[in-house]
C-alpha cells in the first residue's frame, strides 16, 4: 500500500482494498444485479449500476436521484456489508475526513467498451463528506479536474485494489473514466468494478 497526494483534497491509496471488500461487492452484485440505467435524455448508460446501503443512486427519464428501494425489485437496496463501510471510513480518515459513515454505495460494472463522461457528483446534499472510490478488476484511465468544466485535468490509472478519496476543495471536481484498459483480470475477467461511497443527506 502507498499513499499519494494527487492534488488538494485528492488522495490515492494504491492496493488498499483487499479480497474481503471484493467478495462483499460480489455478494451485492448477486443480490441486486447491475443494470444499464437510462439517462434523463433516454439513452442507456454504458456502465451497469446497482447500489447498497440505505440509499442508492438511480437515473431514468425523471432524472438523477437517490432512492431507498431498488426500482427493479421494489425492495430496499442490499445492506452495506461491514467490510465495505469500514474500508471507506478508514480511507476517509487517512485523508483527513474523520467520521465518514457512508449512506450509499454506487456499484459500477464496466466492460472494456464502457466509459464515464466527465461529471460532478452533485446529487448529494452533504458536501462536507468526501467521495471514496474503490476499484477492482481491469485497470482504467481515470481523469479528474477542477470544479469548472473544461479546465485543466490530471489523468492516472486506477488498478485493482486502489482507493481514491476526493473531498474538501475537490468534492465537486469534474471526473470520469476515459477508458478501461483491455485485458483479463484473474478474478473478474474482462470487467472492472468501481464502488463509490457517498454521504447523501
Ligand atoms: C463515478 O464517478 O461514479 C465512477 C468513477 C470510476 O468508475 O472510477
Ligand atoms: Fe462520479
PDB file of C-alpha atoms and ligand atoms in Angstrom:
ATOM      1  CA  UNK A   1       0.000   0.000   0.000  1.00  0.00           C
ATOM      2  CA  UNK A   2       1.227   3.512  -0.706  1.00  0.00           C
ATOM      3  CA  UNK A   3      -0.483   6.852  -0.165  1.00  0.00           C
ATOM      4  CA  UNK A   4      -0.144   9.613  -2.749  1.00  0.00           C
ATOM      5  CA  UNK A   5      -1.491  13.153  -2.673  1.00  0.00           C
ATOM      6  CA  UNK A   6      -2.741  13.754  -6.206  1.00  0.00           C
ATOM      7  CA  UNK A   7      -3.891  17.328  -5.603  1.00  0.00           C
ATOM      8  CA  UNK A   8      -5.646  19.434  -2.964  1.00  0.00           C
ATOM      9  CA  UNK A   9      -8.279  17.188  -1.401  1.00  0.00           C
ATOM     10  CA  UNK A  10      -7.404  14.208  -3.643  1.00  0.00           C
ATOM     11  CA  UNK A  11      -5.632  11.192  -2.118  1.00  0.00           C
ATOM     12  CA  UNK A  12      -4.832   7.885  -3.821  1.00  0.00           C
ATOM     13  CA  UNK A  13      -4.107   4.708  -1.871  1.00  0.00           C
ATOM     14  CA  UNK A  14      -2.568   2.062  -4.133  1.00  0.00           C
ATOM     15  CA  UNK A  15      -3.709  -1.526  -3.461  1.00  0.00           C
ATOM     16  CA  UNK A  16      -5.516  -0.752  -0.201  1.00  0.00           C
ATOM     17  CA  UNK A  17      -8.727  -2.723  -0.813  1.00  0.00           C
ATOM     18  CA  UNK A  18      -8.461  -6.457  -0.351  1.00  0.00           C
ATOM     19  CA  UNK A  19     -10.407  -9.596  -1.028  1.00  0.00           C
ATOM     20  CA  UNK A  20     -12.951  -9.177   1.815  1.00  0.00           C
ATOM     21  CA  UNK A  21     -14.209  -5.982   0.179  1.00  0.00           C
ATOM     22  CA  UNK A  22     -14.255  -7.556  -3.277  1.00  0.00           C
ATOM     23  CA  UNK A  23     -16.211 -10.579  -2.020  1.00  0.00           C
ATOM     24  CA  UNK A  24     -18.692  -8.248  -0.302  1.00  0.00           C
ATOM     25  CA  UNK A  25     -19.145  -6.295  -3.535  1.00  0.00           C
ATOM     26  CA  UNK A  26     -19.735  -9.533  -5.470  1.00  0.00           C
ATOM     27  CA  UNK A  27     -22.430 -10.506  -2.947  1.00  0.00           C
ATOM     28  CA  UNK A  28     -24.161  -7.150  -3.504  1.00  0.00           C
ATOM     29  CA  UNK A  29     -23.988  -7.691  -7.278  1.00  0.00           C
ATOM     30  CA  UNK A  30     -25.565 -11.119  -6.834  1.00  0.00           C
ATOM     31  CA  UNK A  31     -28.382  -9.762  -4.636  1.00  0.00           C
ATOM     32  CA  UNK A  32     -29.121  -6.762  -6.851  1.00  0.00           C
ATOM     33  CA  UNK A  33     -27.707  -7.282 -10.342  1.00  0.00           C
ATOM     34  CA  UNK A  34     -26.274  -4.227 -12.110  1.00  0.00           C
ATOM     35  CA  UNK A  35     -28.347  -2.857 -14.958  1.00  0.00           C
ATOM     36  CA  UNK A  36     -27.839  -0.186 -17.606  1.00  0.00           C
ATOM     37  CA  UNK A  37     -29.932   2.741 -16.441  1.00  0.00           C
ATOM     38  CA  UNK A  38     -31.337   5.410 -18.754  1.00  0.00           C
ATOM     39  CA  UNK A  39     -30.046   8.964 -18.744  1.00  0.00           C
ATOM     40  CA  UNK A  40     -32.711  11.692 -18.361  1.00  0.00           C
ATOM     41  CA  UNK A  41     -32.395  12.049 -22.161  1.00  0.00           C
ATOM     42  CA  UNK A  42     -33.371   8.392 -22.612  1.00  0.00           C
ATOM     43  CA  UNK A  43     -30.003   6.881 -23.587  1.00  0.00           C
ATOM     44  CA  UNK A  44     -28.728   3.694 -21.909  1.00  0.00           C
ATOM     45  CA  UNK A  45     -25.524   4.255 -19.946  1.00  0.00           C
ATOM     46  CA  UNK A  46     -22.531   2.119 -20.978  1.00  0.00           C
ATOM     47  CA  UNK A  47     -21.854   1.273 -17.313  1.00  0.00           C
ATOM     48  CA  UNK A  48     -24.228  -1.117 -15.485  1.00  0.00           C
ATOM     49  CA  UNK A  49     -25.151   0.042 -11.972  1.00  0.00           C
ATOM     50  CA  UNK A  50     -26.528  -1.150  -8.685  1.00  0.00           C
ATOM     51  CA  UNK A  51     -26.245   0.054  -5.084  1.00  0.00           C
ATOM     52  CA  UNK A  52     -26.060  -0.987  -1.475  1.00  0.00           C
ATOM     53  CA  UNK A  53     -26.806   0.885   1.709  1.00  0.00           C
ATOM     54  CA  UNK A  54     -29.845   2.839   2.900  1.00  0.00           C
ATOM     55  CA  UNK A  55     -29.872   4.924  -0.301  1.00  0.00           C
ATOM     56  CA  UNK A  56     -28.983   4.193  -3.902  1.00  0.00           C
ATOM     57  CA  UNK A  57     -28.301   6.488  -6.847  1.00  0.00           C
ATOM     58  CA  UNK A  58     -30.511   5.996  -9.886  1.00  0.00           C
ATOM     59  CA  UNK A  59     -31.138   7.697 -13.193  1.00  0.00           C
ATOM     60  CA  UNK A  60     -34.087   7.424 -15.569  1.00  0.00           C
ATOM     61  CA  UNK A  61     -36.275   9.763 -17.602  1.00  0.00           C
ATOM     62  CA  UNK A  62     -37.262  11.500 -14.358  1.00  0.00           C
ATOM     63  CA  UNK A  63     -33.651  12.476 -13.651  1.00  0.00           C
ATOM     64  CA  UNK A  64     -30.858  11.682 -11.225  1.00  0.00           C
ATOM     65  CA  UNK A  65     -31.722  10.991  -7.586  1.00  0.00           C
ATOM     66  CA  UNK A  66     -31.288   8.801  -4.528  1.00  0.00           C
ATOM     67  CA  UNK A  67     -33.987   6.270  -3.639  1.00  0.00           C
ATOM     68  CA  UNK A  68     -34.290   3.743  -0.812  1.00  0.00           C
ATOM     69  CA  UNK A  69     -35.673   0.898  -2.956  1.00  0.00           C
ATOM     70  CA  UNK A  70     -34.192  -0.849  -5.971  1.00  0.00           C
ATOM     71  CA  UNK A  71     -36.591   0.066  -8.816  1.00  0.00           C
ATOM     72  CA  UNK A  72     -36.023  -3.326 -10.468  1.00  0.00           C
ATOM     73  CA  UNK A  73     -37.126  -5.364  -7.413  1.00  0.00           C
ATOM     74  CA  UNK A  74     -39.225  -2.865  -5.423  1.00  0.00           C
ATOM     75  CA  UNK A  75     -37.274  -3.914  -2.322  1.00  0.00           C
ATOM     76  CA  UNK A  76     -34.681  -1.975  -0.322  1.00  0.00           C
ATOM     77  CA  UNK A  77     -31.142  -1.991  -1.701  1.00  0.00           C
ATOM     78  CA  UNK A  78     -28.944  -4.669  -0.083  1.00  0.00           C
ATOM     79  CA  UNK A  79     -27.437  -3.573   3.233  1.00  0.00           C
ATOM     80  CA  UNK A  80     -23.921  -2.188   3.024  1.00  0.00           C
ATOM     81  CA  UNK A  81     -21.541  -5.003   4.075  1.00  0.00           C
ATOM     82  CA  UNK A  82     -19.357  -4.048   7.053  1.00  0.00           C
ATOM     83  CA  UNK A  83     -16.011  -4.612   5.251  1.00  0.00           C
ATOM     84  CA  UNK A  84     -17.081  -2.079   2.596  1.00  0.00           C
ATOM     85  CA  UNK A  85     -18.188   0.614   5.064  1.00  0.00           C
ATOM     86  CA  UNK A  86     -15.090   0.045   7.225  1.00  0.00           C
ATOM     87  CA  UNK A  87     -12.670   0.422   4.320  1.00  0.00           C
ATOM     88  CA  UNK A  88     -14.416   3.612   3.155  1.00  0.00           C
ATOM     89  CA  UNK A  89     -14.253   5.083   6.677  1.00  0.00           C
ATOM     90  CA  UNK A  90     -10.573   4.162   7.084  1.00  0.00           C
ATOM     91  CA  UNK A  91      -9.598   5.696   3.732  1.00  0.00           C
ATOM     92  CA  UNK A  92     -11.572   8.868   4.507  1.00  0.00           C
ATOM     93  CA  UNK A  93      -9.952   9.139   7.942  1.00  0.00           C
ATOM     94  CA  UNK A  94      -6.460   8.703   6.452  1.00  0.00           C
ATOM     95  CA  UNK A  95      -7.334  11.560   4.047  1.00  0.00           C
ATOM     96  CA  UNK A  96      -8.338  13.968   6.885  1.00  0.00           C
ATOM     97  CA  UNK A  97     -12.072  13.247   6.704  1.00  0.00           C
ATOM     98  CA  UNK A  98     -12.761  11.555  10.047  1.00  0.00           C
ATOM     99  CA  UNK A  99     -16.164  10.156  10.978  1.00  0.00           C
ATOM    100  CA  UNK A 100     -17.248   9.165   7.453  1.00  0.00           C
ATOM    101  CA  UNK A 101     -20.356   6.970   7.629  1.00  0.00           C
ATOM    102  CA  UNK A 102     -21.474   6.300   4.048  1.00  0.00           C
ATOM    103  CA  UNK A 103     -25.207   6.201   3.310  1.00  0.00           C
ATOM    104  CA  UNK A 104     -24.888   4.975  -0.249  1.00  0.00           C
ATOM    105  CA  UNK A 105     -22.501   2.872  -2.262  1.00  0.00           C
ATOM    106  CA  UNK A 106     -22.957   3.017  -6.020  1.00  0.00           C
ATOM    107  CA  UNK A 107     -21.589  -0.129  -7.655  1.00  0.00           C
ATOM    108  CA  UNK A 108     -20.492   0.421 -11.258  1.00  0.00           C
ATOM    109  CA  UNK A 109     -19.743  -2.531 -13.518  1.00  0.00           C
ATOM    110  CA  UNK A 110     -17.644  -1.749 -16.608  1.00  0.00           C
ATOM    111  CA  UNK A 111     -16.715  -3.842 -19.607  1.00  0.00           C
ATOM    112  CA  UNK A 112     -13.903  -2.870 -21.966  1.00  0.00           C
ATOM    113  CA  UNK A 113     -16.295  -0.682 -24.011  1.00  0.00           C
ATOM    114  CA  UNK A 114     -17.647   1.268 -21.039  1.00  0.00           C
ATOM    115  CA  UNK A 115     -16.788   4.893 -20.378  1.00  0.00           C
ATOM    116  CA  UNK A 116     -17.965   7.542 -17.986  1.00  0.00           C
ATOM    117  CA  UNK A 117     -18.001  11.114 -19.237  1.00  0.00           C
ATOM    118  CA  UNK A 118     -16.782  13.996 -17.092  1.00  0.00           C
ATOM    119  CA  UNK A 119     -19.297  14.886 -14.400  1.00  0.00           C
ATOM    120  CA  UNK A 120     -19.609  16.256 -10.884  1.00  0.00           C
ATOM    121  CA  UNK A 121     -21.136  14.203  -8.055  1.00  0.00           C
ATOM    122  CA  UNK A 122     -23.720  16.768  -7.014  1.00  0.00           C
ATOM    123  CA  UNK A 123     -26.893  14.869  -6.169  1.00  0.00           C
ATOM    124  CA  UNK A 124     -25.819  14.717  -2.518  1.00  0.00           C
ATOM    125  CA  UNK A 125     -26.884  17.371  -0.039  1.00  0.00           C
ATOM    126  CA  UNK A 126     -23.866  16.650   2.201  1.00  0.00           C
ATOM    127  CA  UNK A 127     -20.817  18.188   0.518  1.00  0.00           C
ATOM    128  CA  UNK A 128     -18.675  18.153   3.684  1.00  0.00           C
ATOM    129  CA  UNK A 129     -18.130  14.412   3.339  1.00  0.00           C
ATOM    130  CA  UNK A 130     -15.747  13.153   0.652  1.00  0.00           C
ATOM    131  CA  UNK A 131     -16.393  10.660  -2.134  1.00  0.00           C
ATOM    132  CA  UNK A 132     -14.492   7.416  -1.593  1.00  0.00           C
ATOM    133  CA  UNK A 133     -13.923   5.346  -4.741  1.00  0.00           C
ATOM    134  CA  UNK A 134     -12.660   1.739  -4.788  1.00  0.00           C
ATOM    135  CA  UNK A 135     -11.636  -0.094  -7.972  1.00  0.00           C
ATOM    136  CA  UNK A 136     -11.349  -3.805  -8.750  1.00  0.00           C
ATOM    137  CA  UNK A 137     -10.616  -5.875 -11.818  1.00  0.00           C
ATOM    138  CA  UNK A 138      -9.323  -4.366 -15.039  1.00  0.00           C
ATOM    139  CA  UNK A 139      -7.386  -1.118 -14.759  1.00  0.00           C
ATOM    140  CA  UNK A 140      -8.888   2.097 -16.070  1.00  0.00           C
ATOM    141  CA  UNK A 141      -7.690   5.534 -17.054  1.00  0.00           C
ATOM    142  CA  UNK A 142      -9.364   7.971 -14.664  1.00  0.00           C
ATOM    143  CA  UNK A 143      -9.425  11.734 -15.171  1.00  0.00           C
ATOM    144  CA  UNK A 144     -10.053  14.456 -12.612  1.00  0.00           C
ATOM    145  CA  UNK A 145     -10.002  18.243 -12.949  1.00  0.00           C
ATOM    146  CA  UNK A 146     -11.254  21.249 -11.082  1.00  0.00           C
ATOM    147  CA  UNK A 147     -14.729  22.450 -10.228  1.00  0.00           C
ATOM    148  CA  UNK A 148     -15.431  24.001 -13.629  1.00  0.00           C
ATOM    149  CA  UNK A 149     -15.909  22.027 -16.799  1.00  0.00           C
ATOM    150  CA  UNK A 150     -13.169  22.300 -19.400  1.00  0.00           C
ATOM    151  CA  UNK A 151     -10.316  23.345 -17.081  1.00  0.00           C
ATOM    152  CA  UNK A 152      -7.003  21.514 -16.708  1.00  0.00           C
ATOM    153  CA  UNK A 153      -7.224  17.854 -15.745  1.00  0.00           C
ATOM    154  CA  UNK A 154      -4.939  15.140 -14.420  1.00  0.00           C
ATOM    155  CA  UNK A 155      -5.240  11.553 -15.545  1.00  0.00           C
ATOM    156  CA  UNK A 156      -3.877   8.390 -13.985  1.00  0.00           C
ATOM    157  CA  UNK A 157      -4.576   4.674 -13.976  1.00  0.00           C
ATOM    158  CA  UNK A 158      -6.689   3.084 -11.253  1.00  0.00           C
ATOM    159  CA  UNK A 159      -5.712  -0.548 -10.679  1.00  0.00           C
ATOM    160  CA  UNK A 160      -7.253  -3.445  -8.766  1.00  0.00           C
ATOM    161  CA  UNK A 161      -7.493  -2.519  -5.064  1.00  0.00           C
ATOM    162  CA  UNK A 162      -6.877   1.201  -5.481  1.00  0.00           C
ATOM    163  CA  UNK A 163      -8.856   3.618  -3.307  1.00  0.00           C
ATOM    164  CA  UNK A 164      -9.270   7.272  -4.305  1.00  0.00           C
ATOM    165  CA  UNK A 165     -10.679   9.868  -1.908  1.00  0.00           C
ATOM    166  CA  UNK A 166     -11.777  13.296  -3.159  1.00  0.00           C
ATOM    167  CA  UNK A 167     -13.298  15.852  -0.868  1.00  0.00           C
ATOM    168  CA  UNK A 168     -12.973  19.335   0.573  1.00  0.00           C
ATOM    169  CA  UNK A 169     -11.729  21.585  -2.272  1.00  0.00           C
ATOM    170  CA  UNK A 170     -12.088  18.618  -4.684  1.00  0.00           C
ATOM    171  CA  UNK A 171     -15.556  17.484  -3.583  1.00  0.00           C
ATOM    172  CA  UNK A 172     -17.141  18.924  -6.723  1.00  0.00           C
ATOM    173  CA  UNK A 173     -14.226  18.189  -9.046  1.00  0.00           C
ATOM    174  CA  UNK A 174     -15.188  17.040 -12.550  1.00  0.00           C
ATOM    175  CA  UNK A 175     -14.123  13.434 -13.032  1.00  0.00           C
ATOM    176  CA  UNK A 176     -14.703  10.491 -15.339  1.00  0.00           C
ATOM    177  CA  UNK A 177     -13.305   7.310 -16.824  1.00  0.00           C
ATOM    178  CA  UNK A 178     -11.664   7.723 -20.247  1.00  0.00           C
ATOM    179  CA  UNK A 179     -11.403   4.014 -20.850  1.00  0.00           C
ATOM    180  CA  UNK A 180     -10.970   0.599 -19.331  1.00  0.00           C
ATOM    181  CA  UNK A 181      -7.646  -0.944 -20.306  1.00  0.00           C
ATOM    182  CA  UNK A 182      -8.003  -4.203 -22.246  1.00  0.00           C
ATOM    183  CA  UNK A 183      -7.076  -7.494 -20.643  1.00  0.00           C
ATOM    184  CA  UNK A 184      -8.371 -10.149 -18.295  1.00  0.00           C
ATOM    185  CA  UNK A 185      -8.297  -9.954 -14.549  1.00  0.00           C
ATOM    186  CA  UNK A 186      -7.681 -13.212 -12.649  1.00  0.00           C
ATOM    187  CA  UNK A 187     -10.934 -12.977 -10.642  1.00  0.00           C
ATOM    188  CA  UNK A 188     -13.143 -10.644 -12.670  1.00  0.00           C
ATOM    189  CA  UNK A 189     -12.205 -11.465 -16.262  1.00  0.00           C
ATOM    190  CA  UNK A 190     -12.794  -8.633 -18.730  1.00  0.00           C
ATOM    191  CA  UNK A 191     -14.592  -6.456 -16.209  1.00  0.00           C
ATOM    192  CA  UNK A 192     -13.969  -3.559 -13.853  1.00  0.00           C
ATOM    193  CA  UNK A 193     -15.940  -2.858 -10.694  1.00  0.00           C
ATOM    194  CA  UNK A 194     -15.929   0.568  -9.088  1.00  0.00           C
ATOM    195  CA  UNK A 195     -17.564   1.346  -5.762  1.00  0.00           C
ATOM    196  CA  UNK A 196     -18.275   4.944  -4.751  1.00  0.00           C
ATOM    197  CA  UNK A 197     -19.230   5.616  -1.177  1.00  0.00           C
ATOM    198  CA  UNK A 198     -21.248   8.760  -0.529  1.00  0.00           C
ATOM    199  CA  UNK A 199     -22.835  10.671   2.305  1.00  0.00           C
ATOM    200  CA  UNK A 200     -26.119  11.932   0.862  1.00  0.00           C
ATOM    201  CA  UNK A 201     -28.331  13.709   3.384  1.00  0.00           C
TER     202      UNK A 201
HETATM  203  C1  LIG B   1     -18.075   7.505 -10.777  1.00  0.00           C
HETATM  204  O1  LIG B   1     -17.685   8.646 -10.940  1.00  0.00           O
HETATM  205  O2  LIG B   1     -19.217   7.242 -10.348  1.00  0.00           O
HETATM  206  C2  LIG B   1     -17.208   6.311 -11.098  1.00  0.00           C
HETATM  207  C3  LIG B   1     -15.744   6.577 -11.150  1.00  0.00           C
HETATM  208  C4  LIG B   1     -14.970   5.341 -11.513  1.00  0.00           C
HETATM  209  O3  LIG B   1     -15.547   4.386 -12.058  1.00  0.00           O
HETATM  210  O4  LIG B   1     -13.752   5.283 -11.252  1.00  0.00           O
HETATM  211 FE1  LIG B   2     -18.756  10.311 -10.082  1.00  0.00          FE
END
